[in-house]
Amino acid sequence: MSLLQVSSLSKRFGGLQAVDNMSFEVRAGEILSVIGPNGAGKSTLFKMIAGALKPNSGEIYFDSRRITGQPQHIVAQKGVVRTFQETTIFREMSALEHVVIAHHLQATSGAWGAFVNSGRSRREEEAIRQSAAEILNYLGLGHVQNEAAKNLPHGYLRALGIAMALAAKPKLLLLDEPFAGMNPEETDRAIEMVRGICMRGVTVLLVEHDMRAVMRISHRIVAVSFGRKIAEGSPQEIQNNPSVIEAYLGREDDELGI
Amino acid sequence: MGLAPTYLGSVMSQIIVNGLMLSATYALIALGITLIFAIMNVMNFAHGQMYVLGGFMVYYTYGVWHWPFALSLLVAALVVAAVGLILERFFFRSVLRRSRREESTMLLAVGTALLLDSLALALFGEKQRGVPDVVSGVYHLAGAYIPARRLLIFAIAAVLTTAFIVFINYTRPGRALRAIAQDRETAALQGVDVTRYSALGFGLGAALSGLAGGLLISTDAINSGAGNLISIKAFIMIMIGGAGVVSGAIAGALVLAFSEAIGYYFIPGSLPYLLILTGLIVFLLFRPQGIMGRRWG
Amino acid sequence: MKATAVLGVGLFFIGVALAQQPVLKIGVNGVMSGPAASWGLVNKYSAETTAAMINAEGGWKIGDKKYKVEIVALDDKNDPKISAANAEKLVSMGVKYIIGPNVDTTAGAVMPVMEKAKAINFPYAFSKELYTPPHGNSILGMIASYQAGPVIYKYLKEKKGVKNIAFLARNEADPLNQMKEGEDAAKMLGLNIVTSGATYEPGTTDFAPVLQGILAKNPDLLVLSGVAPGDAPLLIKSAREMGYKGLLSTETAQDAKILQQVAGSLADGFISVGGASTPSIQTPYMLDFVKAYTKRVGEWNDEAGTKVYALEMILRTLQLAGPAAINDVELFKKTLTKFNIPNPFVKGNPPLKFVGSAYFSQPRQLGVPMVVNEFKDGKFQTLFVGSVE
Amino acid sequence: MNRLLGPLIGLALYLGIVPLLIHGSSYWLTVFINISLLAFTSLGVWLTFYIGRINIAQGAFALIGGYAVAVLTTLHGWPFWLALPMAGLVAGLVGGVVGSTILRLRGVYFAMLTLCLTEATRLLALNWTGVTQGASGIIGIPTPFGGDSSYLQAYFFSALLLLAGLLAIWRITQCRMGRVFRALQAHEDLAASIGINVAQYRVLAFSIACAFGGLGGAVLTVFLQSIYPTSFNVTNSTDFMLYCFLGGLQFVLGPAVGALVLFLGFQLLSALGSYQALVYAILMVLAMLLLPNGLLSLRFSVRQKSMREGQV
């Protein structure tokens, strides 16, 4: 069953065709990776799915509902949550606070109730704090939950980004280069983490450079080059696809780990 | 409505002349503030005060001591540049380094403006000042009046603007400034002495403002409290044109000057400025980066 | 030994005498910083100069005591909140008579303070409501332009054949009010107003765009309503350069030096109102004042010619009303109608009194003579001296 | 309960000790009335700083609130107690409408735009003579405070208003809304990615800020009993911003401390005569240079330091 459907999506920046008539789908429960050389349009694609960029043409359906061009927070409300490529954080806030804020969509008591600190809002706050602490523990951040984000090492920040995204209770999690800059051990742990998330019933769409990791983790892969989809299939199929090798892999065999 | 075509023609040419004359000096003001903004990311609220300082330098050297006009302009540029360098060194540099929030520099600039205002009042007194015309006479062109003194100011301002553009585009320090404006860190990595060139940029921006003040006092009057109004005009211009861009400063100066020239002719009163400001706000909603809003260069 | 003892005792008594001399505090509350600083500062300098001259003579006699006159000057930054706080401060110090503030915005905020504290102030703001019943604790410090306007227009209509008149004002409360009053006066005289409501923004440096539309209507007289001394020469110069041949006038005081510096001979024939500004009409006392002012401040300012009156008239009215009036402004108010003295600053002219009944239905204006001047060869020359009722 | 002790002492001091200390002097009461109201108005600016925007428009909203109360009470005969909330509402609504468009801009662009907004509002007040009476202003605005104790009444009213404002802003920062605002300040995109409606929340914050401006301007206007187009101008807008900054942007009390120090400072320096403005400016710049994070950061850093030394 398809959870996300991208059809004929295009985006132009001035004279540059960043994404060109791209179509693919993400099935519920799978881990799908989008690969491609730098500047292939992966990030642009990502931003359009998350609602951070409006496409010039084409459609995006999530859960059979159209989300094309809707603002980020609406897309997030519907269950599509992204993490950021850069280490984008609320610098001064603690890790716990990050995840508490990310529970925003779960808060149901009104703004007025929160303002006057009503009993209901207090109970809800307590519940959110607990949930946030649980998520942090699950991702191995429990011991740094009170540390300001600006003082955390990069690896932790990426986990923190995922923790925030999880707190928003996504159906589809968009991960932007989750393994970039990690050493093999860290990558192993991260792969386990992503698999664990997928096991919990969250569909994962990720964009990544690290081919080793992509090949190990993905159920399916979409390969893009110069804004176009050039191949789609299982890791095995992609590894053997001539146009992928031609566009990307042929030049840098070692990256594939063949 | 019953107006002779020749009359309308002369109105049009007068409006064009007025707009051009205004825009030349406006451009100098806008270039100075946009340079400082591009290099330091500081919205220099004290820009108008530097203009006033430049004006008073020319008042004393040319108006009271009767030095040659060119020399007194030079003195104005140098003195104001020196003040700019002092402010950069002792005020902005340290706050930029230590502050937790980027707003700090802007607020420091507001404080500096206040300080310079009070200093100017203490040093130069409360009276309006002006100097005799450098050149006299009036030219007529297609029904428009062009006073010689305005033409002179226009010419000097145009030459200075051109010189500035040449400097920024074709000289080594100019290229360094552009590199810093584009990306401080990259510029530093490429071996540009960021600290030194930032100071240079600040001094140069200040000098431009001082020159504008020095030029304008030769046709207009100035008093020690006139700075804030000039600063606001400078802000409006670089918002129209796009902050931190040379072409934007010039575009902003042209647009503001012609809006004033046209607005004041057809609707005398305070409405033109209300319309200019409302227009600016609406315009920025559609084009927040201004007309030429690109990166510096 | 003996001599020094005597000297010491003598000095002691002199000291006691000095210490015992009663002090009369007069306040100045006005704008003394920012772009309009000169308005309040000239008030302050004028009052301080007069006070110093009086104190040098041993003080000011009211009743049978000689008072040392002390000026307490406060800067209100042209901000109504600070102006009101300053007024409160002055009255809390026991000051009952305050010179200033300088614009409608601040004068409006100070008025309630004066009424509550039973004190009197002398604003240089022209809003009629300040001086008209039920209000009565503010006394206009100078000739209002709407009073000078008709006199000047009438003179120019009769002597120079003016028919078409145009107005231009700086876009601020005071000048705009003056323009409105001026237009009404011109209508009463049957003059033809060719432009109405033309203004320019504060901070304008190039007046060509503003003037262009006005001059196209060919006025015989261009009135610069409430024009600031810095703007006047620029407007005159621009108008002349654009080929304007008609007359130029204003109803506010101007500064000869800046006219000469900026406009030079182009300003010849410009008509303005001054206080006691031309040497031909100055009394020796005024000449002394000019000398003392110049020594104190470093440079004479023609604006002081109108602002010299406030303190002088306060003191002389107190002298007439008696010492009780120092703390009781009702006595001061009662004396206003009786006050009538020869003008100490201007030679051979109508006596000095409190006027304004015709405008405010009560005497709430200093009867500063209306000295109408014409600028010529870098100096003002008095055309005629009028007065206001 | 310990946490509340400090603020409670402060409240007691401000409401009890200040009037006692100044013996009902109408001058000092006026000074503290002004400080309370200016601080209250600045709280709005502080809240816009809190969502990461530099706001130089508060003078405009104070002017709007001032004219609202002036027009309603003087020309339409509304009682002050009805006109006052209306002034806040009008300013808040105008803020909401204007904010929904201009809040898209950030950094200096937003700052400059709000500066233009202050100027535009002044010009609007000048030209919209049908409502504002233009340049001649509105004077003789009735005041609800009367009798011998009118200053004391006004003092308590403005002090309570300030305390209520401080409490409201403090609660905002403590509750979920405040968290969202902090998130907006830190990174709007990241906030949006977790489902926060960024546009809605920043308009909410700005409307609240403008309502503070409207209320503060309205009470100031009634206290001065007059309003003109220049009653609140660019200088006031920058002053409000300076109060926040000098007090400290990290602290809810920042604007109150800033307003207290700057307004009182200018009054106390009047003894210096001609040097008043100059010394005032020098002291302000020195404070900015030495304490770029605000006066309150001094207390903060002293406490941190003593903690560190205690550990050694």
JSON list of N, CA, C and O in Angstrom, two decimals, chain A residues 1-5 24-33 171-173 175 194-195 197-199 201-206 217-222 232-235:
[
{"chain": "A", "resi": 1, "resn": "MET", "atom": "N", "xyz": [0.85, -1.19, 0.00]},
{"chain": "A", "resi": 1, "resn": "MET", "atom": "CA", "xyz": [0.00, 0.00, 0.00]},
{"chain": "A", "resi": 1, "resn": "MET", "atom": "C", "xyz": [0.89, 1.24, 0.00]},
{"chain": "A", "resi": 1, "resn": "MET", "atom": "O", "xyz": [1.86, 1.31, 0.75]},
{"chain": "A", "resi": 2, "resn": "SER", "atom": "N", "xyz": [0.54, 2.17, -0.84]},
{"chain": "A", "resi": 2, "resn": "SER", "atom": "CA", "xyz": [1.42, 3.34, -0.90]},
{"chain": "A", "resi": 2, "resn": "SER", "atom": "C", "xyz": [0.99, 4.40, 0.11]},
{"chain": "A", "resi": 2, "resn": "SER", "atom": "O", "xyz": [-0.19, 4.73, 0.22]},
{"chain": "A", "resi": 3, "resn": "LEU", "atom": "N", "xyz": [1.98, 4.86, 0.87]},
{"chain": "A", "resi": 3, "resn": "LEU", "atom": "CA", "xyz": [1.71, 5.88, 1.89]},
{"chain": "A", "resi": 3, "resn": "LEU", "atom": "C", "xyz": [1.92, 7.27, 1.30]},
{"chain": "A", "resi": 3, "resn": "LEU", "atom": "O", "xyz": [1.14, 8.18, 1.51]},
{"chain": "A", "resi": 4, "resn": "LEU", "atom": "N", "xyz": [3.00, 7.40, 0.55]},
{"chain": "A", "resi": 4, "resn": "LEU", "atom": "CA", "xyz": [3.30, 8.69, -0.08]},
{"chain": "A", "resi": 4, "resn": "LEU", "atom": "C", "xyz": [3.43, 8.49, -1.57]},
{"chain": "A", "resi": 4, "resn": "LEU", "atom": "O", "xyz": [4.08, 7.53, -2.02]},
{"chain": "A", "resi": 5, "resn": "GLN", "atom": "N", "xyz": [2.78, 9.37, -2.30]},
{"chain": "A", "resi": 5, "resn": "GLN", "atom": "CA", "xyz": [2.86, 9.26, -3.74]},
{"chain": "A", "resi": 5, "resn": "GLN", "atom": "C", "xyz": [3.35, 10.58, -4.32]},
{"chain": "A", "resi": 5, "resn": "GLN", "atom": "O", "xyz": [2.76, 11.63, -4.07]},
{"chain": "A", "resi": 24, "resn": "PHE", "atom": "N", "xyz": [7.53, 8.75, -7.84]},
{"chain": "A", "resi": 24, "resn": "PHE", "atom": "CA", "xyz": [7.81, 7.48, -7.14]},
{"chain": "A", "resi": 24, "resn": "PHE", "atom": "C", "xyz": [6.84, 7.38, -5.99]},
{"chain": "A", "resi": 24, "resn": "PHE", "atom": "O", "xyz": [6.06, 8.30, -5.73]},
{"chain": "A", "resi": 25, "resn": "GLU", "atom": "N", "xyz": [6.86, 6.24, -5.30]},
{"chain": "A", "resi": 25, "resn": "GLU", "atom": "CA", "xyz": [5.97, 6.13, -4.15]},
{"chain": "A", "resi": 25, "resn": "GLU", "atom": "C", "xyz": [6.70, 5.48, -2.99]},
{"chain": "A", "resi": 25, "resn": "GLU", "atom": "O", "xyz": [7.68, 4.76, -3.18]},
{"chain": "A", "resi": 26, "resn": "VAL", "atom": "N", "xyz": [6.21, 5.76, -1.80]},
{"chain": "A", "resi": 26, "resn": "VAL", "atom": "CA", "xyz": [6.77, 5.14, -0.60]},
{"chain": "A", "resi": 26, "resn": "VAL", "atom": "C", "xyz": [5.68, 4.26, -0.02]},
{"chain": "A", "resi": 26, "resn": "VAL", "atom": "O", "xyz": [4.55, 4.71, 0.15]},
{"chain": "A", "resi": 27, "resn": "ARG", "atom": "N", "xyz": [6.01, 2.96, 0.20]},
{"chain": "A", "resi": 27, "resn": "ARG", "atom": "CA", "xyz": [5.00, 2.05, 0.72]},
{"chain": "A", "resi": 27, "resn": "ARG", "atom": "C", "xyz": [5.02, 2.07, 2.24]},
{"chain": "A", "resi": 27, "resn": "ARG", "atom": "O", "xyz": [6.08, 2.25, 2.86]},
{"chain": "A", "resi": 28, "resn": "ALA", "atom": "N", "xyz": [3.88, 1.86, 2.81]},
{"chain": "A", "resi": 28, "resn": "ALA", "atom": "CA", "xyz": [3.78, 1.88, 4.27]},
{"chain": "A", "resi": 28, "resn": "ALA", "atom": "C", "xyz": [4.69, 0.83, 4.87]},
{"chain": "A", "resi": 28, "resn": "ALA", "atom": "O", "xyz": [4.72, -0.31, 4.41]},
{"chain": "A", "resi": 29, "resn": "GLY", "atom": "N", "xyz": [5.46, 1.22, 5.87]},
{"chain": "A", "resi": 29, "resn": "GLY", "atom": "CA", "xyz": [6.28, 0.28, 6.60]},
{"chain": "A", "resi": 29, "resn": "GLY", "atom": "C", "xyz": [7.66, 0.05, 6.04]},
{"chain": "A", "resi": 29, "resn": "GLY", "atom": "O", "xyz": [8.47, -0.65, 6.63]},
{"chain": "A", "resi": 30, "resn": "GLU", "atom": "N", "xyz": [7.99, 0.65, 4.93]},
{"chain": "A", "resi": 30, "resn": "GLU", "atom": "CA", "xyz": [9.30, 0.38, 4.34]},
{"chain": "A", "resi": 30, "resn": "GLU", "atom": "C", "xyz": [10.32, 1.47, 4.67]},
{"chain": "A", "resi": 30, "resn": "GLU", "atom": "O", "xyz": [9.96, 2.54, 5.18]},
{"chain": "A", "resi": 31, "resn": "ILE", "atom": "N", "xyz": [11.56, 1.17, 4.38]},
{"chain": "A", "resi": 31, "resn": "ILE", "atom": "CA", "xyz": [12.60, 2.20, 4.41]},
{"chain": "A", "resi": 31, "resn": "ILE", "atom": "C", "xyz": [13.03, 2.42, 2.96]},
{"chain": "A", "resi": 31, "resn": "ILE", "atom": "O", "xyz": [13.56, 1.51, 2.33]},
{"chain": "A", "resi": 32, "resn": "LEU", "atom": "N", "xyz": [12.74, 3.62, 2.46]},
{"chain": "A", "resi": 32, "resn": "LEU", "atom": "CA", "xyz": [13.10, 3.94, 1.09]},
{"chain": "A", "resi": 32, "resn": "LEU", "atom": "C", "xyz": [14.19, 5.00, 1.11]},
{"chain": "A", "resi": 32, "resn": "LEU", "atom": "O", "xyz": [14.08, 6.00, 1.81]},
{"chain": "A", "resi": 33, "resn": "SER", "atom": "N", "xyz": [15.25, 4.76, 0.32]},
{"chain": "A", "resi": 33, "resn": "SER", "atom": "CA", "xyz": [16.32, 5.74, 0.27]},
{"chain": "A", "resi": 33, "resn": "SER", "atom": "C", "xyz": [16.36, 6.40, -1.10]},
{"chain": "A", "resi": 33, "resn": "SER", "atom": "O", "xyz": [16.12, 5.75, -2.11]},
{"chain": "A", "resi": 171, "resn": "LYS", "atom": "N", "xyz": [3.94, 9.51, 10.74]},
{"chain": "A", "resi": 171, "resn": "LYS", "atom": "CA", "xyz": [3.67, 8.25, 10.05]},
{"chain": "A", "resi": 171, "resn": "LYS", "atom": "C", "xyz": [4.80, 8.04, 9.05]},
{"chain": "A", "resi": 171, "resn": "LYS", "atom": "O", "xyz": [5.17, 6.91, 8.75]},
{"chain": "A", "resi": 172, "resn": "LEU", "atom": "N", "xyz": [5.27, 9.14, 8.49]},
{"chain": "A", "resi": 172, "resn": "LEU", "atom": "CA", "xyz": [6.39, 9.08, 7.56]},
{"chain": "A", "resi": 172, "resn": "LEU", "atom": "C", "xyz": [7.49, 10.00, 8.07]},
{"chain": "A", "resi": 172, "resn": "LEU", "atom": "O", "xyz": [7.27, 11.18, 8.31]},
{"chain": "A", "resi": 173, "resn": "LEU", "atom": "N", "xyz": [8.65, 9.42, 8.28]},
{"chain": "A", "resi": 173, "resn": "LEU", "atom": "CA", "xyz": [9.78, 10.19, 8.78]},
{"chain": "A", "resi": 173, "resn": "LEU", "atom": "C", "xyz": [10.74, 10.46, 7.64]},
{"chain": "A", "resi": 173, "resn": "LEU", "atom": "O", "xyz": [11.16, 9.53, 6.95]},
{"chain": "A", "resi": 175, "resn": "LEU", "atom": "N", "xyz": [14.32, 11.51, 6.71]},
{"chain": "A", "resi": 175, "resn": "LEU", "atom": "CA", "xyz": [15.64, 11.69, 7.32]},
{"chain": "A", "resi": 175, "resn": "LEU", "atom": "C", "xyz": [16.62, 12.22, 6.27]},
{"chain": "A", "resi": 175, "resn": "LEU", "atom": "O", "xyz": [16.81, 11.63, 5.23]},
{"chain": "A", "resi": 194, "resn": "VAL", "atom": "N", "xyz": [17.46, 3.44, 13.20]},
{"chain": "A", "resi": 194, "resn": "VAL", "atom": "CA", "xyz": [16.47, 3.68, 12.14]},
{"chain": "A", "resi": 194, "resn": "VAL", "atom": "C", "xyz": [15.61, 2.43, 11.94]},
{"chain": "A", "resi": 194, "resn": "VAL", "atom": "O", "xyz": [14.39, 2.51, 11.78]},
{"chain": "A", "resi": 195, "resn": "ARG", "atom": "N", "xyz": [16.26, 1.27, 11.98]},
{"chain": "A", "resi": 195, "resn": "ARG", "atom": "CA", "xyz": [15.48, 0.02, 11.84]},
{"chain": "A", "resi": 195, "resn": "ARG", "atom": "C", "xyz": [14.47, -0.08, 12.97]},
{"chain": "A", "resi": 195, "resn": "ARG", "atom": "O", "xyz": [13.31, -0.46, 12.76]},
{"chain": "A", "resi": 197, "resn": "ILE", "atom": "N", "xyz": [13.09, 2.29, 14.61]},
{"chain": "A", "resi": 197, "resn": "ILE", "atom": "CA", "xyz": [11.99, 3.23, 14.38]},
{"chain": "A", "resi": 197, "resn": "ILE", "atom": "C", "xyz": [11.00, 2.64, 13.38]},
{"chain": "A", "resi": 197, "resn": "ILE", "atom": "O", "xyz": [9.79, 2.71, 13.56]},
{"chain": "A", "resi": 198, "resn": "CYS", "atom": "N", "xyz": [11.55, 2.03, 12.35]},
{"chain": "A", "resi": 198, "resn": "CYS", "atom": "CA", "xyz": [10.71, 1.44, 11.31]},
{"chain": "A", "resi": 198, "resn": "CYS", "atom": "C", "xyz": [9.88, 0.30, 11.90]},
{"chain": "A", "resi": 198, "resn": "CYS", "atom": "O", "xyz": [8.70, 0.13, 11.57]},
{"chain": "A", "resi": 199, "resn": "MET", "atom": "N", "xyz": [10.50, -0.47, 12.80]},
{"chain": "A", "resi": 199, "resn": "MET", "atom": "CA", "xyz": [9.80, -1.57, 13.47]},
{"chain": "A", "resi": 199, "resn": "MET", "atom": "C", "xyz": [8.59, -1.07, 14.24]},
{"chain": "A", "resi": 199, "resn": "MET", "atom": "O", "xyz": [7.59, -1.74, 14.36]},
{"chain": "A", "resi": 201, "resn": "GLY", "atom": "N", "xyz": [6.63, 1.00, 13.40]},
{"chain": "A", "resi": 201, "resn": "GLY", "atom": "CA", "xyz": [5.51, 1.33, 12.52]},
{"chain": "A", "resi": 201, "resn": "GLY", "atom": "C", "xyz": [5.65, 2.66, 11.82]},
{"chain": "A", "resi": 201, "resn": "GLY", "atom": "O", "xyz": [4.68, 3.16, 11.26]},
{"chain": "A", "resi": 202, "resn": "VAL", "atom": "N", "xyz": [6.85, 3.25, 11.88]},
{"chain": "A", "resi": 202, "resn": "VAL", "atom": "CA", "xyz": [7.05, 4.52, 11.18]},
{"chain": "A", "resi": 202, "resn": "VAL", "atom": "C", "xyz": [7.73, 4.24, 9.84]},
{"chain": "A", "resi": 202, "resn": "VAL", "atom": "O", "xyz": [8.76, 3.57, 9.79]},
{"chain": "A", "resi": 203, "resn": "THR", "atom": "N", "xyz": [7.12, 4.71, 8.77]},
{"chain": "A", "resi": 203, "resn": "THR", "atom": "CA", "xyz": [7.72, 4.56, 7.46]},
{"chain": "A", "resi": 203, "resn": "THR", "atom": "C", "xyz": [8.87, 5.56, 7.34]},
{"chain": "A", "resi": 203, "resn": "THR", "atom": "O", "xyz": [8.75, 6.68, 7.85]},
{"chain": "A", "resi": 204, "resn": "VAL", "atom": "N", "xyz": [9.96, 5.18, 6.69]},
{"chain": "A", "resi": 204, "resn": "VAL", "atom": "CA", "xyz": [11.12, 6.06, 6.63]},
{"chain": "A", "resi": 204, "resn": "VAL", "atom": "C", "xyz": [11.51, 6.33, 5.18]},
{"chain": "A", "resi": 204, "resn": "VAL", "atom": "O", "xyz": [11.60, 5.42, 4.36]},
{"chain": "A", "resi": 205, "resn": "LEU", "atom": "N", "xyz": [11.67, 7.62, 4.89]},
{"chain": "A", "resi": 205, "resn": "LEU", "atom": "CA", "xyz": [12.22, 8.02, 3.60]},
{"chain": "A", "resi": 205, "resn": "LEU", "atom": "C", "xyz": [13.50, 8.76, 3.90]},
{"chain": "A", "resi": 205, "resn": "LEU", "atom": "O", "xyz": [13.51, 9.74, 4.63]},
{"chain": "A", "resi": 206, "resn": "LEU", "atom": "N", "xyz": [14.63, 8.26, 3.37]},
{"chain": "A", "resi": 206, "resn": "LEU", "atom": "CA", "xyz": [15.86, 8.96, 3.69]},
{"chain": "A", "resi": 206, "resn": "LEU", "atom": "C", "xyz": [16.69, 9.30, 2.47]},
{"chain": "A", "resi": 206, "resn": "LEU", "atom": "O", "xyz": [16.61, 8.65, 1.44]},
{"chain": "A", "resi": 217, "resn": "ILE", "atom": "N", "xyz": [20.50, -0.76, 4.78]},
{"chain": "A", "resi": 217, "resn": "ILE", "atom": "CA", "xyz": [19.27, -0.42, 5.51]},
{"chain": "A", "resi": 217, "resn": "ILE", "atom": "C", "xyz": [18.03, -0.42, 4.64]},
{"chain": "A", "resi": 217, "resn": "ILE", "atom": "O", "xyz": [16.93, -0.72, 5.09]},
{"chain": "A", "resi": 218, "resn": "SER", "atom": "N", "xyz": [18.18, -0.08, 3.35]},
{"chain": "A", "resi": 218, "resn": "SER", "atom": "CA", "xyz": [17.00, 0.21, 2.54]},
{"chain": "A", "resi": 218, "resn": "SER", "atom": "C", "xyz": [16.26, -1.05, 2.11]},
{"chain": "A", "resi": 218, "resn": "SER", "atom": "O", "xyz": [16.86, -2.07, 1.81]},
{"chain": "A", "resi": 219, "resn": "HIS", "atom": "N", "xyz": [14.93, -0.92, 2.11]},
{"chain": "A", "resi": 219, "resn": "HIS", "atom": "CA", "xyz": [14.13, -1.93, 1.43]},
{"chain": "A", "resi": 219, "resn": "HIS", "atom": "C", "xyz": [14.16, -1.68, -0.06]},
{"chain": "A", "resi": 219, "resn": "HIS", "atom": "O", "xyz": [14.29, -2.58, -0.86]},
{"chain": "A", "resi": 220, "resn": "ARG", "atom": "N", "xyz": [14.00, -0.42, -0.40]},
{"chain": "A", "resi": 220, "resn": "ARG", "atom": "CA", "xyz": [14.06, -0.05, -1.81]},
{"chain": "A", "resi": 220, "resn": "ARG", "atom": "C", "xyz": [14.86, 1.25, -1.94]},
{"chain": "A", "resi": 220, "resn": "ARG", "atom": "O", "xyz": [15.01, 1.99, -0.97]},
{"chain": "A", "resi": 221, "resn": "ILE", "atom": "N", "xyz": [15.30, 1.52, -3.15]},
{"chain": "A", "resi": 221, "resn": "ILE", "atom": "CA", "xyz": [16.12, 2.71, -3.39]},
{"chain": "A", "resi": 221, "resn": "ILE", "atom": "C", "xyz": [15.62, 3.40, -4.65]},
{"chain": "A", "resi": 221, "resn": "ILE", "atom": "O", "xyz": [15.25, 2.74, -5.62]},
{"chain": "A", "resi": 222, "resn": "VAL", "atom": "N", "xyz": [15.61, 4.76, -4.60]},
{"chain": "A", "resi": 222, "resn": "VAL", "atom": "CA", "xyz": [15.35, 5.55, -5.81]},
{"chain": "A", "resi": 222, "resn": "VAL", "atom": "C", "xyz": [16.64, 6.30, -6.12]},
{"chain": "A", "resi": 222, "resn": "VAL", "atom": "O", "xyz": [17.18, 6.97, -5.25]},
{"chain": "A", "resi": 232, "resn": "GLU", "atom": "N", "xyz": [14.89, 2.72, -9.96]},
{"chain": "A", "resi": 232, "resn": "GLU", "atom": "CA", "xyz": [14.16, 2.46, -8.73]},
{"chain": "A", "resi": 232, "resn": "GLU", "atom": "C", "xyz": [14.16, 0.94, -8.54]},
{"chain": "A", "resi": 232, "resn": "GLU", "atom": "O", "xyz": [14.00, 0.19, -9.49]},
{"chain": "A", "resi": 233, "resn": "GLY", "atom": "N", "xyz": [14.37, 0.49, -7.32]},
{"chain": "A", "resi": 233, "resn": "GLY", "atom": "CA", "xyz": [14.32, -0.94, -7.09]},
{"chain": "A", "resi": 233, "resn": "GLY", "atom": "C", "xyz": [15.00, -1.34, -5.81]},
{"chain": "A", "resi": 233, "resn": "GLY", "atom": "O", "xyz": [15.34, -0.49, -4.98]},
{"chain": "A", "resi": 234, "resn": "SER", "atom": "N", "xyz": [15.22, -2.63, -5.64]},
{"chain": "A", "resi": 234, "resn": "SER", "atom": "CA", "xyz": [15.87, -3.12, -4.45]},
{"chain": "A", "resi": 234, "resn": "SER", "atom": "C", "xyz": [17.35, -2.76, -4.50]},
{"chain": "A", "resi": 234, "resn": "SER", "atom": "O", "xyz": [17.87, -2.44, -5.57]},
{"chain": "A", "resi": 235, "resn": "PRO", "atom": "N", "xyz": [18.01, -2.77, -3.36]},
{"chain": "A", "resi": 235, "resn": "PRO", "atom": "CA", "xyz": [19.44, -2.46, -3.35]},
{"chain": "A", "resi": 235, "resn": "PRO", "atom": "C", "xyz": [20.20, -3.27, -4.40]},
{"chain": "A", "resi": 235, "resn": "PRO", "atom": "O", "xyz": [21.08, -2.74, -5.10]}
]
